[in-house]
Short mmCIF file of N, CA and C in Angstrom, two decimals:
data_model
loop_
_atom_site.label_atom_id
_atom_site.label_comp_id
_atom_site.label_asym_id
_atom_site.label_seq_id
_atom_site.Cartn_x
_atom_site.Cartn_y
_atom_site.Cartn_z
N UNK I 1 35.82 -11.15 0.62
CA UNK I 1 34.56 -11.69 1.04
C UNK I 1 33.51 -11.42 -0.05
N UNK I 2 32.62 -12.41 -0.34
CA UNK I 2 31.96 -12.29 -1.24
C UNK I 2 30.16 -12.06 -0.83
N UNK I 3 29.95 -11.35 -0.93
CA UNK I 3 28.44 -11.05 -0.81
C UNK I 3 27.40 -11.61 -1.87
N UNK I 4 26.52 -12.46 -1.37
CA UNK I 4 25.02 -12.75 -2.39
C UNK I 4 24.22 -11.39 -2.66
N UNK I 5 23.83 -11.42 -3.86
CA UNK I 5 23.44 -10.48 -4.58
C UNK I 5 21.89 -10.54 -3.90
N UNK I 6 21.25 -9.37 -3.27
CA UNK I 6 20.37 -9.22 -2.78
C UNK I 6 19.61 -8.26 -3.62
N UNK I 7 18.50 -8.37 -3.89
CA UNK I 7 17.59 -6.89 -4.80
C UNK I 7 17.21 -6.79 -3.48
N UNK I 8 17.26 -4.96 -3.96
CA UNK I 8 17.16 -3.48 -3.44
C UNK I 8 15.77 -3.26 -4.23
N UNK I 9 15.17 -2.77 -3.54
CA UNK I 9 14.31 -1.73 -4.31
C UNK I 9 14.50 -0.17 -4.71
N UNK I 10 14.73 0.01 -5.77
CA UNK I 10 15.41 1.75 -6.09
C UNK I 10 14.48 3.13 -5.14
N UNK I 11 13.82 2.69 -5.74
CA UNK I 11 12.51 3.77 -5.20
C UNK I 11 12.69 5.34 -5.96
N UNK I 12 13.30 4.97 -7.32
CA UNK I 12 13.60 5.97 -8.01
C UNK I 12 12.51 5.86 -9.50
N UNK I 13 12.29 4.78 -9.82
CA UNK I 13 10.97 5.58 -11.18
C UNK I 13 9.75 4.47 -10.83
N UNK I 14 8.74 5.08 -11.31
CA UNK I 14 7.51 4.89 -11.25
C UNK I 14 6.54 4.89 -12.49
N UNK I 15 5.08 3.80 -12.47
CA UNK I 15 4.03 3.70 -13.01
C UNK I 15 3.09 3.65 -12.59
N UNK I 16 1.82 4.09 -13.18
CA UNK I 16 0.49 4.19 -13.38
C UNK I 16 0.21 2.65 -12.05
N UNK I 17 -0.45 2.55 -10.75
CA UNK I 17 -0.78 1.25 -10.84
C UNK I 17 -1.87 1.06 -11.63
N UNK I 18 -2.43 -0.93 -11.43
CA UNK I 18 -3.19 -1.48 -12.19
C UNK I 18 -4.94 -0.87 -11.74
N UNK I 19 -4.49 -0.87 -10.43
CA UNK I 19 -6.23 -0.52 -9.72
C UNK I 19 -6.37 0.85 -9.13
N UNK I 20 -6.00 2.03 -9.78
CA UNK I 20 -5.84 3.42 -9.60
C UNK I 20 -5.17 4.16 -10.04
N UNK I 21 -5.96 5.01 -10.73
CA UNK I 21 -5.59 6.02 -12.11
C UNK I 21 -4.65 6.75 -11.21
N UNK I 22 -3.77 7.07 -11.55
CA UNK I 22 -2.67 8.63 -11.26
C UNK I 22 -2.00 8.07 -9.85
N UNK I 23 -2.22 6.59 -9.75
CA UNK I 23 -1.39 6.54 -8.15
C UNK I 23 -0.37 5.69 -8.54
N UNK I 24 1.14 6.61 -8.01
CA UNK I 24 2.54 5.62 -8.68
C UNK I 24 2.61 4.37 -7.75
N UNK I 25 3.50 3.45 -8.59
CA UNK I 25 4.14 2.36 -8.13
C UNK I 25 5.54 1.96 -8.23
N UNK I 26 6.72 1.63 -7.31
CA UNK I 26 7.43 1.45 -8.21
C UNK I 26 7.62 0.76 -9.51
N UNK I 27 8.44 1.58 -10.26
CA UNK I 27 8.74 0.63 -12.28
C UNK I 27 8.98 -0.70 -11.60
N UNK I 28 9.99 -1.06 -10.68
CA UNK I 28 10.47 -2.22 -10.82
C UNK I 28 9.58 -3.47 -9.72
N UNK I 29 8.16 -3.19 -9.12
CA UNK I 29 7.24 -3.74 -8.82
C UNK I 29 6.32 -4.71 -9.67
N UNK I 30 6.44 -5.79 -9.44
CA UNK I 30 5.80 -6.83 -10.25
C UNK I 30 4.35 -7.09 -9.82
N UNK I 31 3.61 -6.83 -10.62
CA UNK I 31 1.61 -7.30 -10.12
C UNK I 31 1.81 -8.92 -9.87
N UNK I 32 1.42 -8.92 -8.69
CA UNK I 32 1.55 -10.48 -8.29
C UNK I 32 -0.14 -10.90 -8.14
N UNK I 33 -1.10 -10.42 -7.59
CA UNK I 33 -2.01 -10.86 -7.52
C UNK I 33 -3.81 -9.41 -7.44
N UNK I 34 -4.37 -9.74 -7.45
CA UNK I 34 -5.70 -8.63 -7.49
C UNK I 34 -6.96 -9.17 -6.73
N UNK I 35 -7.72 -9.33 -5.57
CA UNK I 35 -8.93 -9.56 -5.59
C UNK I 35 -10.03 -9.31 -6.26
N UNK I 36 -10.79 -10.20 -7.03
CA UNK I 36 -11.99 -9.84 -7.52
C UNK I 36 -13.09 -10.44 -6.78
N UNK I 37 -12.91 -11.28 -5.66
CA UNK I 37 -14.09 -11.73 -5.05
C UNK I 37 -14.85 -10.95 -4.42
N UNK I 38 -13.82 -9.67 -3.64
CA UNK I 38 -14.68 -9.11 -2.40
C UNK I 38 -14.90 -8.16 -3.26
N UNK I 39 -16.12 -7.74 -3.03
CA UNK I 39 -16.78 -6.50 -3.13
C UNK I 39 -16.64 -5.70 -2.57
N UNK I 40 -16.25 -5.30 -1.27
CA UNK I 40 -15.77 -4.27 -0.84
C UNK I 40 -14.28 -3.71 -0.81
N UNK I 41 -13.57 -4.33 -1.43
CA UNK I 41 -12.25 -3.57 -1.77
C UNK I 41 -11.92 -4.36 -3.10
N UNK I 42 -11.01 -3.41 -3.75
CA UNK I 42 -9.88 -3.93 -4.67
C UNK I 42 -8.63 -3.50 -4.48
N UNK I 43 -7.20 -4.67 -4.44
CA UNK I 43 -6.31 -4.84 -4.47
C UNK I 43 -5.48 -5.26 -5.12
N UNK I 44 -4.10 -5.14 -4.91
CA UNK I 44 -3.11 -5.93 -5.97
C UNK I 44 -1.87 -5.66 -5.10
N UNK I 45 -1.06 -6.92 -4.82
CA UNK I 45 -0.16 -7.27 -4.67
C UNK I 45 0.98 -7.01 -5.90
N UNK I 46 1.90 -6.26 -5.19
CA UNK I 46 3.09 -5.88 -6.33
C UNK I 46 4.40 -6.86 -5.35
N UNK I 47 5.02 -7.97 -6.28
CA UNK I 47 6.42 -8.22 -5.71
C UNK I 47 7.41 -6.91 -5.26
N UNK I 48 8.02 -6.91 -4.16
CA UNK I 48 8.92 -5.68 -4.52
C UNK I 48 9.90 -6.44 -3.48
N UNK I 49 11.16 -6.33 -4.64
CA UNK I 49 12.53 -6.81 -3.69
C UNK I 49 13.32 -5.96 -2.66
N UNK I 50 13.52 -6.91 -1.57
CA UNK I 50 14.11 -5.95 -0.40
C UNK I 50 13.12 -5.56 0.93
N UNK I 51 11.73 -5.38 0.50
CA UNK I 51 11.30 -5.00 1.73
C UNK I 51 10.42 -5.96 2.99
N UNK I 52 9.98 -5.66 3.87
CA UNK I 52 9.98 -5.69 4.90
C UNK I 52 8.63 -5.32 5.49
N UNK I 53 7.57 -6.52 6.03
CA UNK I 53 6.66 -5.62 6.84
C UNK I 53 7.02 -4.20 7.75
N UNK I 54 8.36 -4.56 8.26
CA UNK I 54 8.31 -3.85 9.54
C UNK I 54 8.76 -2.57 8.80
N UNK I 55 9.29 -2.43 7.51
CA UNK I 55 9.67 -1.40 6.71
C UNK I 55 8.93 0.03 6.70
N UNK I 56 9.42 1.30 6.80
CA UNK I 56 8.23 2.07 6.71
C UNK I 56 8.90 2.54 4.96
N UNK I 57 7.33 3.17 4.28
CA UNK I 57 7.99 3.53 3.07
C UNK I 57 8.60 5.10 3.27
N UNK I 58 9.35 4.66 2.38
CA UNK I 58 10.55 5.93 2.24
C UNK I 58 10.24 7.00 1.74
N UNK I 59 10.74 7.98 2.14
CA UNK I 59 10.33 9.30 2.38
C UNK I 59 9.97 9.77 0.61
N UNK I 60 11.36 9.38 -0.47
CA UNK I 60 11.26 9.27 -1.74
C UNK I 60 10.13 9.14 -2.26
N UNK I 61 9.73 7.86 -1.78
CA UNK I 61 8.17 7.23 -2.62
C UNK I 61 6.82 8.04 -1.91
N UNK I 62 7.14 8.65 -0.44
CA UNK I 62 5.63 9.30 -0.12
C UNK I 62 6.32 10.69 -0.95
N UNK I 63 6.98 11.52 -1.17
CA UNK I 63 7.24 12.45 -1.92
C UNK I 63 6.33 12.04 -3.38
N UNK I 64 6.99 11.41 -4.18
CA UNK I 64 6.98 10.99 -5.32
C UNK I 64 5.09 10.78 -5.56
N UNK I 65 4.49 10.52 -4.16
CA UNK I 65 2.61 9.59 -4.54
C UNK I 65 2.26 11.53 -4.38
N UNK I 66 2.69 11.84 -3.60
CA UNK I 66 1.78 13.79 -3.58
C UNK I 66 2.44 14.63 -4.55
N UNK I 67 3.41 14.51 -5.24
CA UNK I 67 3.52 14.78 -6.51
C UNK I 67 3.07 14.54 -7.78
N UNK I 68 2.14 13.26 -7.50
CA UNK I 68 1.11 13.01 -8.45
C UNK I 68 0.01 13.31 -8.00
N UNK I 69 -0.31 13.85 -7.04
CA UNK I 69 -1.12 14.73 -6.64
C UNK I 69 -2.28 14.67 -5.68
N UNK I 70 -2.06 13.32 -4.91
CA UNK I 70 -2.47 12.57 -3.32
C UNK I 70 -1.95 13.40 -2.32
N UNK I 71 -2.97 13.17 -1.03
CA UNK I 71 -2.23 13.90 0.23
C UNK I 71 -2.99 12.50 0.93
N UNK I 72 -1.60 12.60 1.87
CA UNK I 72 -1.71 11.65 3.01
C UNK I 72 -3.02 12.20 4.00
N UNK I 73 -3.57 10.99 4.16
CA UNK I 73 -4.85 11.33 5.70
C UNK I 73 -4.02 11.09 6.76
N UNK I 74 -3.49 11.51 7.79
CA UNK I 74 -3.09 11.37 8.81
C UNK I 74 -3.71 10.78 10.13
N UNK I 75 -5.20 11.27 9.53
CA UNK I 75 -6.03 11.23 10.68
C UNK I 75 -6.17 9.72 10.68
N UNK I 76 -5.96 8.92 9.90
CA UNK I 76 -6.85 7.49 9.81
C UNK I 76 -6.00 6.54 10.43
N UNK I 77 -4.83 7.03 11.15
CA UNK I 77 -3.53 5.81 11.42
C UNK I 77 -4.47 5.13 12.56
N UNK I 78 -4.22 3.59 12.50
CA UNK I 78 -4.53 2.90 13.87
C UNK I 78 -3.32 2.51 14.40
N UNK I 79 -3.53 3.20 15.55
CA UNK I 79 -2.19 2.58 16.72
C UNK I 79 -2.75 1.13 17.42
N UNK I 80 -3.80 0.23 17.28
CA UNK I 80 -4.02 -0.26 18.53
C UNK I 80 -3.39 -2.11 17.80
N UNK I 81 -2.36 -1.87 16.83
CA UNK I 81 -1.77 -3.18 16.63
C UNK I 81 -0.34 -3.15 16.27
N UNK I 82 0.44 -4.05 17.07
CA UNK I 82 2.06 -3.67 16.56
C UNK I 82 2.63 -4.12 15.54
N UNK I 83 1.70 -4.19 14.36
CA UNK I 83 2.23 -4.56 12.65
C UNK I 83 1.91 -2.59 12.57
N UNK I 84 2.72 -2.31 11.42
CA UNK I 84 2.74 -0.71 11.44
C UNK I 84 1.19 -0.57 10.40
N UNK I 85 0.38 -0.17 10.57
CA UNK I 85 -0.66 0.66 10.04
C UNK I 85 -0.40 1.24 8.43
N UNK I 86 -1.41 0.72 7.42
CA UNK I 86 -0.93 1.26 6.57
C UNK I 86 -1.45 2.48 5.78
N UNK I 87 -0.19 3.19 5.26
CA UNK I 87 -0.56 4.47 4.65
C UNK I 87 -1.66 4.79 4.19
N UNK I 88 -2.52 5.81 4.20
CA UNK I 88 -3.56 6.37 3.41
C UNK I 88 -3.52 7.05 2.89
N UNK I 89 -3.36 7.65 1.57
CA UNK I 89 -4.05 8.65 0.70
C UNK I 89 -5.03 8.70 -0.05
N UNK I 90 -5.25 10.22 -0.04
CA UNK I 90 -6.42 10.26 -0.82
C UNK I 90 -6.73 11.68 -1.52
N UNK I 91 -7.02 11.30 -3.09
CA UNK I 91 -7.46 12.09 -4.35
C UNK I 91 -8.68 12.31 -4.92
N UNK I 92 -9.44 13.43 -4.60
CA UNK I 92 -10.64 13.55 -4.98
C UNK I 92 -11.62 12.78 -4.04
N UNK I 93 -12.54 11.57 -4.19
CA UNK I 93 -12.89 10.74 -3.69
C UNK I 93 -12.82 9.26 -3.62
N UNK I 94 -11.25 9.40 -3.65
CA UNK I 94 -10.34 7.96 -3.70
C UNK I 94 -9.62 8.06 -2.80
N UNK I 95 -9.76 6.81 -1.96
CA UNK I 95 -8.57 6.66 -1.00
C UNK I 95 -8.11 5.92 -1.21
N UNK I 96 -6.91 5.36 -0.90
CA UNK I 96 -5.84 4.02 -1.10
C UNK I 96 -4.74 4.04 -0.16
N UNK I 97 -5.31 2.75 0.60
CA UNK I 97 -4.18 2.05 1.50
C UNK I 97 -3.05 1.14 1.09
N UNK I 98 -2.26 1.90 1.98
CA UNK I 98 -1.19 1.25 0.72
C UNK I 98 0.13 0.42 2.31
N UNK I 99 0.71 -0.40 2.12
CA UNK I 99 1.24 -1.39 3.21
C UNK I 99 2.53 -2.02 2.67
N UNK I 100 3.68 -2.00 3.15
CA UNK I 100 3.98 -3.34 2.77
C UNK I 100 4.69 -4.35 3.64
N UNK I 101 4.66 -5.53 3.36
CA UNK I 101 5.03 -6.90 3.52
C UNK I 101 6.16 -7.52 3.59
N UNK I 102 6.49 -8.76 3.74
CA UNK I 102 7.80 -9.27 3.46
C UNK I 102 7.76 -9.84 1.83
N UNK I 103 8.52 -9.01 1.52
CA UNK I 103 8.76 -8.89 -0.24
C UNK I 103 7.62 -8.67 -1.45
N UNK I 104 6.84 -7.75 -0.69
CA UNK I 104 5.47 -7.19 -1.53
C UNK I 104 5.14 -6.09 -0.78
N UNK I 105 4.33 -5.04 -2.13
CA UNK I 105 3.41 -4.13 -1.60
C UNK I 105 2.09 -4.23 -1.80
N UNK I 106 1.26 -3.63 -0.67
CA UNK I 106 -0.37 -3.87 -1.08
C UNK I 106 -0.67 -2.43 -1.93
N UNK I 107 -1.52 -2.38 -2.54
CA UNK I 107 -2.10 -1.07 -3.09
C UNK I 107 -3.98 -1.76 -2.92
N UNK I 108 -4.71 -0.97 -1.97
CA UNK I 108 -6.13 -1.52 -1.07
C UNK I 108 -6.45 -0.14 -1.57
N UNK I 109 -7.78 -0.25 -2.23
CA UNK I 109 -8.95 0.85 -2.75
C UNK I 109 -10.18 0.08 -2.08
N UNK I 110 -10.27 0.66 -1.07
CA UNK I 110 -11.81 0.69 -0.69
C UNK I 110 -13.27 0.87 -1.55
N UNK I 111 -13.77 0.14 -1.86
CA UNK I 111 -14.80 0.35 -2.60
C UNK I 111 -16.27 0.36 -2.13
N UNK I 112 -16.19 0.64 -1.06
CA UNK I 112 -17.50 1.07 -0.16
C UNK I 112 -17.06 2.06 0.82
N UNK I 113 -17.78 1.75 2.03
CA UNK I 113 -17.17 2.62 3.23
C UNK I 113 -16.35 2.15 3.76
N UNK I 114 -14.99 3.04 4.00
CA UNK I 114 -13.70 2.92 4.20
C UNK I 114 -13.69 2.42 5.93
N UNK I 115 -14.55 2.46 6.34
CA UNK I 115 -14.27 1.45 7.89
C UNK I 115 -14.87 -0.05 7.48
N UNK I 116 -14.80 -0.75 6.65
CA UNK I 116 -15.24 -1.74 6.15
C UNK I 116 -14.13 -2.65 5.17
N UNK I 117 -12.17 -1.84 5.28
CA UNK I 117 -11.34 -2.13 5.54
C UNK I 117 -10.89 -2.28 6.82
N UNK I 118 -11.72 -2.05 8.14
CA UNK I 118 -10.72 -2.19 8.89
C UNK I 118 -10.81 -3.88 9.31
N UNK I 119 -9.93 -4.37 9.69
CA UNK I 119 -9.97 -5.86 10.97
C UNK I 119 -11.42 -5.31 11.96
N UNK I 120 -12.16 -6.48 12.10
CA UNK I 120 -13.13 -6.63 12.97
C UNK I 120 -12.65 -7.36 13.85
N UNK I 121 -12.78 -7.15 14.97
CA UNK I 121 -12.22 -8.18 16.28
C UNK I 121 -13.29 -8.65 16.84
N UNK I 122 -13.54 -10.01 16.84
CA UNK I 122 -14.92 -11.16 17.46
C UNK I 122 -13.88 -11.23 19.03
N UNK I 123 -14.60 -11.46 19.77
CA UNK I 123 -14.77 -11.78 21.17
C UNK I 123 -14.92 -13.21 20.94
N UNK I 124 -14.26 -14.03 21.19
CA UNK I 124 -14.87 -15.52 21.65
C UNK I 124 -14.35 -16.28 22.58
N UNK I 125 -14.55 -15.39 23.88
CA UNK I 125 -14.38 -15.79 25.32
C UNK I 125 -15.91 -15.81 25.79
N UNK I 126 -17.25 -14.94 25.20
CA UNK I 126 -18.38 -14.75 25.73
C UNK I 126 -19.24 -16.10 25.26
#
């Protein structure tokens, strides 16, 4: 039986990302895209083969981001949506949300006040 060649993501070496000094990415993550419109955050989309919104990241890669010398906020998870909530850390006075997708990761730097990433929910039943 012959199997189609599927990319894996290793989750074994790492770089510098594009929009935050000292926070890894995987090597084999491709910069797919960056917002420069909004002013209140900057982002970048990294291709990464293999994963999965519903994916949580692997224990490897949260090892690997507090070895460069981030600690996870714990406190900031939102439970109140069933897409999984994404990671936070934070260095000095940098935080970065970090998520991923079906076949991408986000890397989200808040660049104001960090509840100004969250989803706003409008009412428009009133």
């Amino acid at each position: 039986m012959t199997m189609g060649c599927s990319q894996k993501t290793s989750w074994e070496s790492y770089e510098e990302a594009a929009n935050v000094k000292g926070f890894p990415v995987p090597e084999e993550a491709n910069r797919m895209d960056r917002a420069t419109t909004n002013p209140e955050m900057d982002y970048i989309q990294y291709s990464l083969p293999g994963v999965s919104k519903n994916d949580q990241l692997p224990d490897k890669y949260i090892n690997e981001i507090i070895e460069w010398g981030w600690t996870e906020d714990v406190t900031s998870e939102q439970s109140d949506t069933s897409d999984p909530a994404p990671r936070i850390f934070v260095k000095d006075t940098t935080r970065v949300h970090l998520s991923l997708h079906n076949g991408y990761l986000t890397v989200l730097v808040p660049t104001q006040d960090a509840s100004l990433t969250k989803p706003k929910i409008v009412d428009t039943n009133n």
